[in-house]
Structure formats: structure tokens, C-alpha cells
Amino acid sequence: MNEFEYDREQRAAQTASRGGLPTGSGLPSGGVESSAPVAGIVKPLPPEWFVPHETNAEMRWDTLRESCTGFHVPTERFFVRNHTSTPVIDPDTWRLTVTGDGLRGPAVRFGLAELRRLPVTSFSSAVECAGNGRSFFATQQGHGVPGTPWALGGIGVASWRGVRLAEVLRVAGLRPEAVDVMPVGLDPDYVTSDGRNLGHVRRPLPIGKALDDVLLAYEMNGEPLTPDHGAPVRLVVPGWVGIAWIKWVGTIEVAAEPLHSPWNTEFYRMFGPDYPREGGAPLAGQVVKSAFELARGAELAVGECHRLHGRSWSGAATIRQVEVSTDGGRGWQPARLLDRPDAGTWTRWSFDWRPAYPGPYTLLARAGDQEGNTQPRRSPNNREGYLFDAVVLHPVIVV
Ligand SMILES: Nc1nc2c(c(=O)[nH]1)N[C@H]1C(S)=C(S)[C@@H](COP(=O)(O)O)O[C@H]1N2
Ligand SMILES: [Mo]
């Protein structure tokens, strides 16, 4: 059995046995301590696991290892990105309505039990906010941007189980003329800071992607979806920015002409001097990123061997290689990949380092994927701070 097979087994075991809070180190004695709750998020947000940002909760990378979480992020510690607040929906009375002129006939409604009777598909995939890494535009590129100041914890990988959107559209009677599909969330209307009510969170998806690999998921990590992650049903859109992964889906509009919403016109496009006035194309695929499972500013003992861990991912293709620099980017050495790279998820890696001298160091990790996408020194500046893919400087102190 090679290292990848070993890892795959661990991964399968983890999916099978998930549930409950991680035990062991990483938590203060007495269990999970709750931080100040984030308005609108239902689950507890212990400060060991999350950094709160307004209505959102960022996953902490530095405590991922201590609790032996493995390949998938347990649902309890998965990041949450809410435009408004988590609705708690009764799965027994919930209905999905599929409607629009992209269908041959009238609207079709599905209950949860009906969806569960359709062919089942499951796979692992990363959901990542388009703004993940946004704070580094300011700290590394001197380009301050509004919006949630994510470090790198606006991402999580879970196993998802559900029915293909293609199957549901087929049952609903899709016309060949259909071009766009718009899932609409059941969370409260989104009102901007200047008081405009933009209605329910919703974003059109081109029919090509909708019929390709998109899932209407009702399970995450082997359990029914939890309220914060879209119960009873959310979209899973492999490789695409998180906003495409609409949670709490109530309606799906299928149209024979292009659809628009503020989430594909006003937001989630690249804006700024380098882009057209109406913005670049609606954001679709995610970029390449890498993260250390280590605190920023961590103290490491001089002369000892440290096994550094991290993960790299790309929305476009499987990870091809990961390199680490311990001297601020002058020298690079390959990291050891711990997973067989797989499209749509992350690849874990490790790197052994024995620092010879005390003092401050800057660690860097950079990955490339099979399509030749890599991590540049600078990301394209854009007004909203989307798609930060540059190499992140990770300061540590050797003592
Ligand atoms: N209905 C609805 N769906 C939504 C959102 C939302 O606010 N409302 N946020 C989106 C964004 S921006 C992201 S990044 C992901 C986050 O998924 P998670 O909270 O399960 O991690 O959900 C997406 N789906
Ligand atoms: Mo997002």
C-alpha cells in the first residue's frame, strides 16, 4: 500500500465515523468554550475553531492539526458565510419548486423524500468563498478593500451526497432551449448597508455547468445537512466560487434566456481600473491557494526538526506540485504530498524543517495545478478583493 492509498483509507474511515466534537488536545479542559455568538449563525463557534467576522465565521487553520480532523473538515468546525442569517427550515414541509420557460410544462414541486428517491451521487469537494484571502490584498499589496477580511479560512472540504441537478431538471422536463438555471435561497432578503433590499440570495448558473457536475445535496459528511450549511438542500458546484453554492434552496428558475441577479451583476465580478466598467465576467472557477496549518507568528524551537503541514487547492484542476520556502522566497524545495491529488478538493502536504538560527523567518508555500495555474507573487488588484491567489507570507519566530 503506498502513502496515497493509506491516506485514502483514513479518509474513508473519517467519513464513516464523523460526528461529535473532536476529543483530545486542542480544546481547553471542560470542553468547547463558546465565543461571542455571531448573529444569525446557529451552531456554537468556539474561539479555538473560529474567527468571527460580522455574520460569518472563519475556520482557524492553526488548530486544524491538534484535533486530528483529517481530510474533511468536520461540520462543527466548517466555516460559515451568511449574507443574512441561517433560517431553520422544517424538512417535512419544505418543497423545492422548479419553474420557468426553460421547462416544457408548468412548475414541478419536489419534497425531500422524493429527492432522496432519485439516483444518489456523492463526492468530496471544497467550498471556498470568492473573498477567501481578501485580507492579504491590504497586508501584502497595500490595496485596502471592503468586505469580510478573510485570512485563508474561508474554505472547507466535505463529502457531499445528494441528487444531480441534471437529474432533477430532467424529471422536471428541461427544454433544449434552456440557458440559465437560478437557485434561490430561503434565507431572509439581503439588504445592503445603504438600505437597498436585493431580495433573496440567488445567482444564475449556466446550463452547461448545471448539467455537468452540480449536486443538490442533502447530506454533508455523512449526516443530513445542518441549518448553517443549507439544510435541507443546498447546491454543490465543484470548483466554483462559494456564492454559486446556494444554501436553503427553495426555488430553481430555469430560463430560455440569460438570467441576472445582483450576485452575477453587481457582486462577484472583478471591478476596477483593469476591468470593463460593468466588471469582468461573472466569477466562476476558483484559483490556486496554499495554507499552513500553523499559527501566524508561531514560535518554533531552534535546532529541532519541525514537520510543517499544510494544504493546497485549485478550482481548475488537480494539484501538481507544492513547494515551500523557509527564507522568504529565495530558495524553494518540494513539499511531500500526503494525498493523491484530486480535482475539486485540497491536497495535504508536509515539509520537514530544522531551523539552524534563532530569529524571525517568513515561510511561504506555493502550489501549481495540472493546467499550469500557479501562485504568483501578486494577485490582480480588484475593487472587492476577490480571488486572492498570491503566495501568502507566513511569519514565524525561531527561539
Ligand atoms: N442562500 C444563501 N446561499 C449561500 C450564501 C447565502 O448567504 N445565502 N452564501 C454563499 C457564499 S458567499 C458562500 S462562500 C457559501 C458558504 O457556504 P457555507 O456557509 O456552508 O460554508 O455559501 C453560499 N450560499
Ligand atoms: Mo462567498
XYZ file of C-alpha atoms and ligand atoms in Angstrom:
424
model
C 0.000 0.000 0.000
C 1.536 3.336 -0.966
C 1.174 6.527 1.005
C -1.790 7.691 -1.061
C -3.741 4.502 -0.525
C -3.067 4.733 3.181
C -4.436 8.201 3.127
C -7.499 7.288 1.174
C -8.346 4.667 3.780
C -8.034 7.206 6.532
C -10.269 9.479 4.571
C -12.944 6.800 4.150
C -12.776 5.958 7.850
C -13.195 9.587 8.705
C -16.281 9.995 6.560
C -17.800 6.900 8.093
C -17.188 7.891 11.680
C -17.725 11.616 11.707
C -19.937 13.203 14.286
C -19.460 14.588 17.745
C -16.886 17.122 18.692
C -13.258 16.179 18.294
C -11.798 14.925 21.538
C -8.287 15.129 22.877
C -5.923 18.039 22.713
C -6.767 21.359 21.172
C -9.649 22.189 23.449
C -9.387 23.684 26.904
C -10.349 21.347 29.738
C -14.069 21.463 30.254
C -14.785 21.157 26.536
C -15.878 23.668 23.963
C -15.962 27.232 25.109
C -18.360 29.443 23.208
C -17.177 32.736 21.780
C -19.449 35.722 21.397
C -22.118 34.312 19.081
C -22.270 35.602 15.535
C -25.734 36.962 14.824
C -27.598 34.578 12.586
C -25.359 31.502 12.935
C -26.966 28.597 14.789
C -24.031 26.355 15.734
C -21.578 27.108 18.551
C -18.453 28.980 17.427
C -15.715 28.154 19.930
C -12.814 30.597 19.635
C -10.396 27.679 19.223
C -12.029 26.870 15.928
C -13.394 30.105 14.502
C -12.634 33.768 13.912
C -15.921 35.718 13.749
C -16.430 38.347 11.011
C -19.838 40.044 11.251
C -22.370 37.437 10.017
C -19.609 34.986 9.055
C -17.260 32.597 10.860
C -13.798 31.803 9.529
C -12.146 28.427 10.117
C -8.873 28.594 12.033
C -6.115 26.750 10.183
C -3.757 26.776 13.152
C -5.910 24.429 15.258
C -6.813 22.025 12.472
C -3.987 19.581 13.274
C -4.308 19.432 17.046
C -7.732 17.906 16.807
C -6.756 15.334 14.134
C -9.554 16.409 11.841
C -8.208 14.567 8.786
C -9.045 15.239 5.172
C -12.595 16.536 5.607
C -13.418 19.457 7.852
C -15.949 18.242 10.432
C -19.257 20.044 10.031
C -18.927 21.501 13.537
C -15.828 23.417 12.549
C -16.697 24.241 8.937
C -16.602 27.952 8.024
C -19.930 29.775 7.605
C -20.604 32.560 5.123
C -24.068 34.084 5.514
C -25.298 37.197 3.741
C -28.081 37.452 6.314
C -28.913 34.693 8.798
C -29.418 30.955 8.917
C -33.099 30.013 8.508
C -34.287 26.907 10.338
C -36.487 25.065 7.853
C -38.835 22.156 8.578
C -37.674 19.383 6.213
C -41.130 17.768 6.247
C -42.971 20.762 4.848
C -40.098 22.068 2.691
C -40.655 21.897 -1.059
C -38.370 22.598 -3.989
C -40.165 24.358 -6.849
C -38.621 24.077 -10.315
C -40.182 26.577 -12.681
C -39.645 28.791 -15.726
C -39.802 28.943 -19.510
C -36.851 26.566 -19.757
C -39.230 23.764 -18.827
C -41.647 22.022 -21.184
C -44.578 22.324 -18.779
C -45.720 24.007 -15.583
C -43.756 24.242 -12.340
C -42.807 20.955 -10.693
C -42.513 20.522 -6.928
C -40.345 18.030 -5.047
C -40.387 17.077 -1.365
C -37.227 15.891 0.370
C -38.347 12.247 0.305
C -38.870 12.476 -3.465
C -35.393 13.905 -3.978
C -33.953 11.105 -1.856
C -35.638 8.527 -4.079
C -33.805 9.839 -7.160
C -30.355 8.381 -8.070
C -27.764 9.192 -5.393
C -24.357 10.740 -6.084
C -21.642 11.553 -3.572
C -18.160 13.021 -3.696
C -15.786 15.271 -1.771
C -15.464 18.886 -2.808
C -14.159 22.176 -1.452
C -16.457 25.147 -0.983
C -14.467 28.356 -0.870
C -15.583 31.968 -0.666
C -14.521 34.168 -3.594
C -13.185 36.564 -0.947
C -11.028 33.970 0.827
C -7.587 35.528 1.418
C -9.001 39.040 0.947
C -7.122 40.496 3.952
C -3.800 39.888 2.173
C -4.665 42.445 -0.525
C -4.182 45.043 2.225
C -1.296 43.446 4.124
C 0.775 42.279 1.150
C -0.260 44.518 -1.727
C -1.156 47.782 0.003
C -4.586 47.583 -1.592
C -7.283 48.031 1.054
C -10.628 46.550 0.073
C -14.063 46.420 1.717
C -15.777 43.173 2.647
C -15.106 40.315 5.025
C -11.378 40.352 5.866
C -10.822 36.617 5.497
C -7.359 35.213 6.071
C -7.270 31.746 4.445
C -10.061 30.086 6.451
C -12.976 30.824 4.110
C -12.748 27.280 2.759
C -13.714 23.769 3.786
C -13.766 20.317 2.223
C -16.639 17.955 2.998
C -18.160 14.879 1.458
C -21.497 15.711 -0.117
C -24.376 13.414 -1.001
C -27.450 14.205 -2.996
C -29.024 14.096 -6.432
C -27.539 15.581 -9.554
C -29.187 18.834 -10.573
C -29.213 17.381 -14.100
C -31.444 14.553 -12.888
C -33.900 16.908 -11.186
C -34.058 19.129 -14.274
C -34.639 16.065 -16.466
C -37.509 14.899 -14.255
C -38.916 18.444 -14.267
C -38.942 18.439 -18.093
C -35.991 20.504 -19.322
C -36.287 22.091 -22.781
C -33.206 22.113 -25.018
C -33.592 25.926 -25.238
C -32.758 26.381 -21.524
C -29.612 28.502 -20.996
C -29.589 29.522 -17.318
C -30.673 27.998 -14.021
C -31.152 30.199 -10.956
C -31.384 28.634 -7.476
C -32.986 30.965 -4.916
C -32.226 30.754 -1.188
C -34.900 30.776 1.529
C -32.828 32.933 3.895
C -34.120 36.464 4.625
C -33.845 39.185 1.974
C -30.406 40.737 1.689
C -30.407 44.463 2.462
C -27.243 46.407 1.580
C -25.540 48.762 4.027
C -27.167 51.678 2.154
C -30.625 50.187 2.644
C -31.417 48.590 -0.725
C -33.424 45.365 -0.461
C -31.990 42.977 -3.062
C -34.324 40.102 -2.247
C -33.309 36.505 -1.655
C -29.712 35.432 -2.280
C -29.737 33.902 -5.770
C -27.299 33.529 -8.634
C -27.730 32.183 -12.165
C -25.697 29.187 -13.240
C -25.113 28.460 -16.940
C -26.915 25.316 -18.085
C -23.611 23.703 -19.111
C -22.303 23.708 -15.535
C -25.741 22.857 -14.121
C -25.902 19.677 -16.211
C -22.252 18.765 -15.678
C -21.365 18.015 -12.049
C -23.668 20.112 -9.838
C -25.382 18.386 -6.945
C -28.499 19.205 -4.955
C -27.004 17.957 -1.687
C -28.993 16.865 1.344
C -26.038 15.331 3.251
C -22.667 16.686 4.338
C -20.004 14.426 5.868
C -22.458 11.543 6.100
C -25.212 13.346 8.002
C -28.222 15.410 6.939
C -27.174 18.999 6.223
C -27.162 21.217 9.296
C -29.003 24.573 9.318
C -25.885 26.734 8.859
C -24.739 24.789 5.804
C -28.006 24.889 3.893
C -30.488 22.378 5.347
C -32.474 20.770 3.948
C -30.884 21.152 0.468
C -28.037 23.220 -0.971
C -26.136 23.371 -4.249
C -22.677 21.835 -4.585
C -20.843 23.393 -7.528
C -17.381 21.770 -7.738
C -14.504 24.144 -8.464
C -16.686 27.254 -8.464
C -16.735 30.210 -6.075
C -18.815 29.708 -2.916
C -21.578 32.103 -3.964
C -22.635 29.562 -6.630
C -23.280 27.040 -3.835
C -26.705 28.425 -2.893
C -27.895 27.185 0.509
C -31.513 26.567 1.631
C -32.728 26.243 -1.969
C -36.480 26.820 -2.272
C -36.925 27.593 -5.966
C -34.961 26.906 -9.115
C -35.804 29.062 -12.092
C -34.941 27.547 -15.456
C -34.865 30.061 -18.297
C -34.539 30.073 -22.073
C -32.811 33.481 -21.862
C -29.907 34.692 -19.687
C -30.848 35.476 -16.091
C -29.500 38.207 -13.854
C -29.307 38.895 -10.165
C -27.166 41.295 -8.121
C -24.920 38.287 -7.399
C -23.832 37.961 -11.024
C -24.004 41.650 -11.996
C -23.141 43.884 -9.023
C -21.104 41.427 -6.947
C -18.806 38.529 -7.725
C -17.211 40.074 -10.792
C -13.826 41.762 -10.984
C -14.171 45.563 -10.837
C -11.556 48.293 -11.006
C -9.275 50.141 -13.420
C -8.112 46.897 -15.054
C -11.636 45.698 -15.857
C -14.563 46.803 -18.035
C -16.987 49.293 -16.468
C -19.632 46.640 -15.894
C -16.963 44.356 -14.421
C -15.299 41.230 -15.752
C -17.267 38.064 -16.487
C -19.257 36.671 -13.532
C -16.776 34.778 -11.341
C -16.858 31.049 -11.895
C -13.802 28.876 -11.149
C -11.629 29.252 -8.077
C -7.883 29.927 -8.133
C -4.839 28.202 -6.582
C -4.064 28.668 -2.883
C -1.942 27.108 -0.139
C -2.169 27.340 3.641
C -0.001 26.207 6.536
C -1.699 24.501 9.457
C 0.258 26.749 11.752
C -0.387 29.948 13.708
C 0.921 33.153 12.202
C 3.798 34.184 14.418
C 4.186 30.636 15.829
C 7.298 30.016 17.936
C 9.467 27.088 16.853
C 12.482 25.717 18.716
C 15.868 26.284 17.112
C 17.853 23.223 16.025
C 14.895 20.867 16.192
C 13.161 19.146 13.315
C 9.675 20.522 12.704
C 7.255 18.733 10.430
C 5.248 21.584 8.910
C 1.845 20.703 7.488
C -0.415 22.437 5.029
C -2.899 22.041 2.210
C -3.117 23.346 -1.354
C -6.037 23.502 -3.735
C -7.209 24.780 -7.118
C -10.671 25.170 -8.575
C -9.405 24.439 -12.080
C -7.506 21.156 -11.905
C -5.703 18.712 -9.630
C -2.671 19.950 -7.721
C 0.582 19.042 -9.479
C 3.235 20.217 -7.035
C 3.729 22.204 -3.848
C 6.932 23.969 -2.868
C 7.940 25.550 0.425
C 10.397 28.333 1.147
C 11.725 29.000 4.654
C 13.770 32.053 3.698
C 11.178 34.469 2.425
C 11.163 33.116 -1.132
C 14.831 32.887 -2.121
C 15.035 29.100 -2.041
C 12.233 26.621 -2.720
C 12.029 22.898 -2.028
C 9.266 20.441 -2.855
C 6.810 19.526 -0.107
C 5.777 15.904 0.314
C 2.222 15.335 -0.917
C 0.145 13.251 1.503
C -2.935 12.754 -0.676
C -3.307 11.651 -4.255
C -4.360 14.998 -5.737
C -7.996 15.037 -6.763
C -9.934 17.703 -8.642
C -12.218 19.886 -6.568
C -10.597 19.158 -3.209
C -7.368 20.005 -1.455
C -4.136 18.066 -1.212
C -2.414 17.792 2.149
C 1.378 18.066 2.365
C 4.217 18.180 4.834
C 7.679 19.705 4.917
C 10.466 18.952 7.389
C 12.438 21.937 8.589
C 15.290 22.252 11.074
C 15.984 25.965 11.556
C 19.658 26.477 12.464
C 19.483 30.016 13.860
C 17.037 31.876 16.079
C 15.162 34.869 14.738
C 12.163 35.812 12.609
C 11.520 33.805 9.439
C 8.957 34.053 6.658
C 7.555 30.741 5.468
C 5.947 30.509 2.048
C 4.064 27.732 0.277
C 3.148 27.790 -3.374
C 1.314 25.242 -5.480
C 0.649 24.623 -9.134
C -2.059 22.568 -10.808
C -2.151 20.262 -13.834
C -3.410 23.063 -16.072
C -0.338 25.160 -15.321
C -2.025 27.585 -12.898
C 0.398 28.661 -10.198
C 0.564 31.143 -7.337
C 2.027 34.485 -8.385
C 3.843 36.966 -6.151
C 0.923 39.396 -6.563
C -2.753 38.859 -7.257
C -4.622 41.091 -9.696
C -5.946 44.006 -7.615
C -9.699 44.404 -7.832
C -12.145 46.627 -6.003
C -13.874 43.895 -3.990
C -10.786 41.832 -3.236
C -11.847 38.611 -4.932
C -9.698 35.628 -5.946
C -6.523 36.283 -3.981
C -4.108 33.653 -5.283
C -0.679 35.130 -4.488
C 1.766 33.340 -2.206
C 0.921 34.246 1.406
C 3.742 35.343 3.721
C 3.621 33.306 6.917
C 5.780 34.788 9.686
C 7.194 32.534 12.425
C 9.769 33.081 15.177
C 12.551 30.613 15.870
C 13.616 30.731 19.522
N -28.953 31.216 0.345
C -27.669 31.525 0.524
N -26.737 30.719 -0.028
C -25.419 30.995 0.136
C -24.994 32.152 0.828
C -26.008 32.972 1.433
O -25.707 33.975 2.108
N -27.319 32.635 1.245
N -23.652 32.429 0.907
C -22.837 31.882 -0.187
C -21.425 32.103 -0.026
S -20.872 33.662 -0.424
C -20.565 31.081 0.319
S -18.889 31.344 0.353
C -21.073 29.735 0.693
C -20.594 29.335 2.074
O -21.055 28.055 2.445
P -21.019 27.587 3.959
O -21.587 28.658 4.820
O -21.752 26.296 4.032
O -19.545 27.368 4.315
O -22.479 29.675 0.671
C -23.102 30.401 -0.382
N -24.525 30.134 -0.409
Mo -18.634 33.570 -0.510
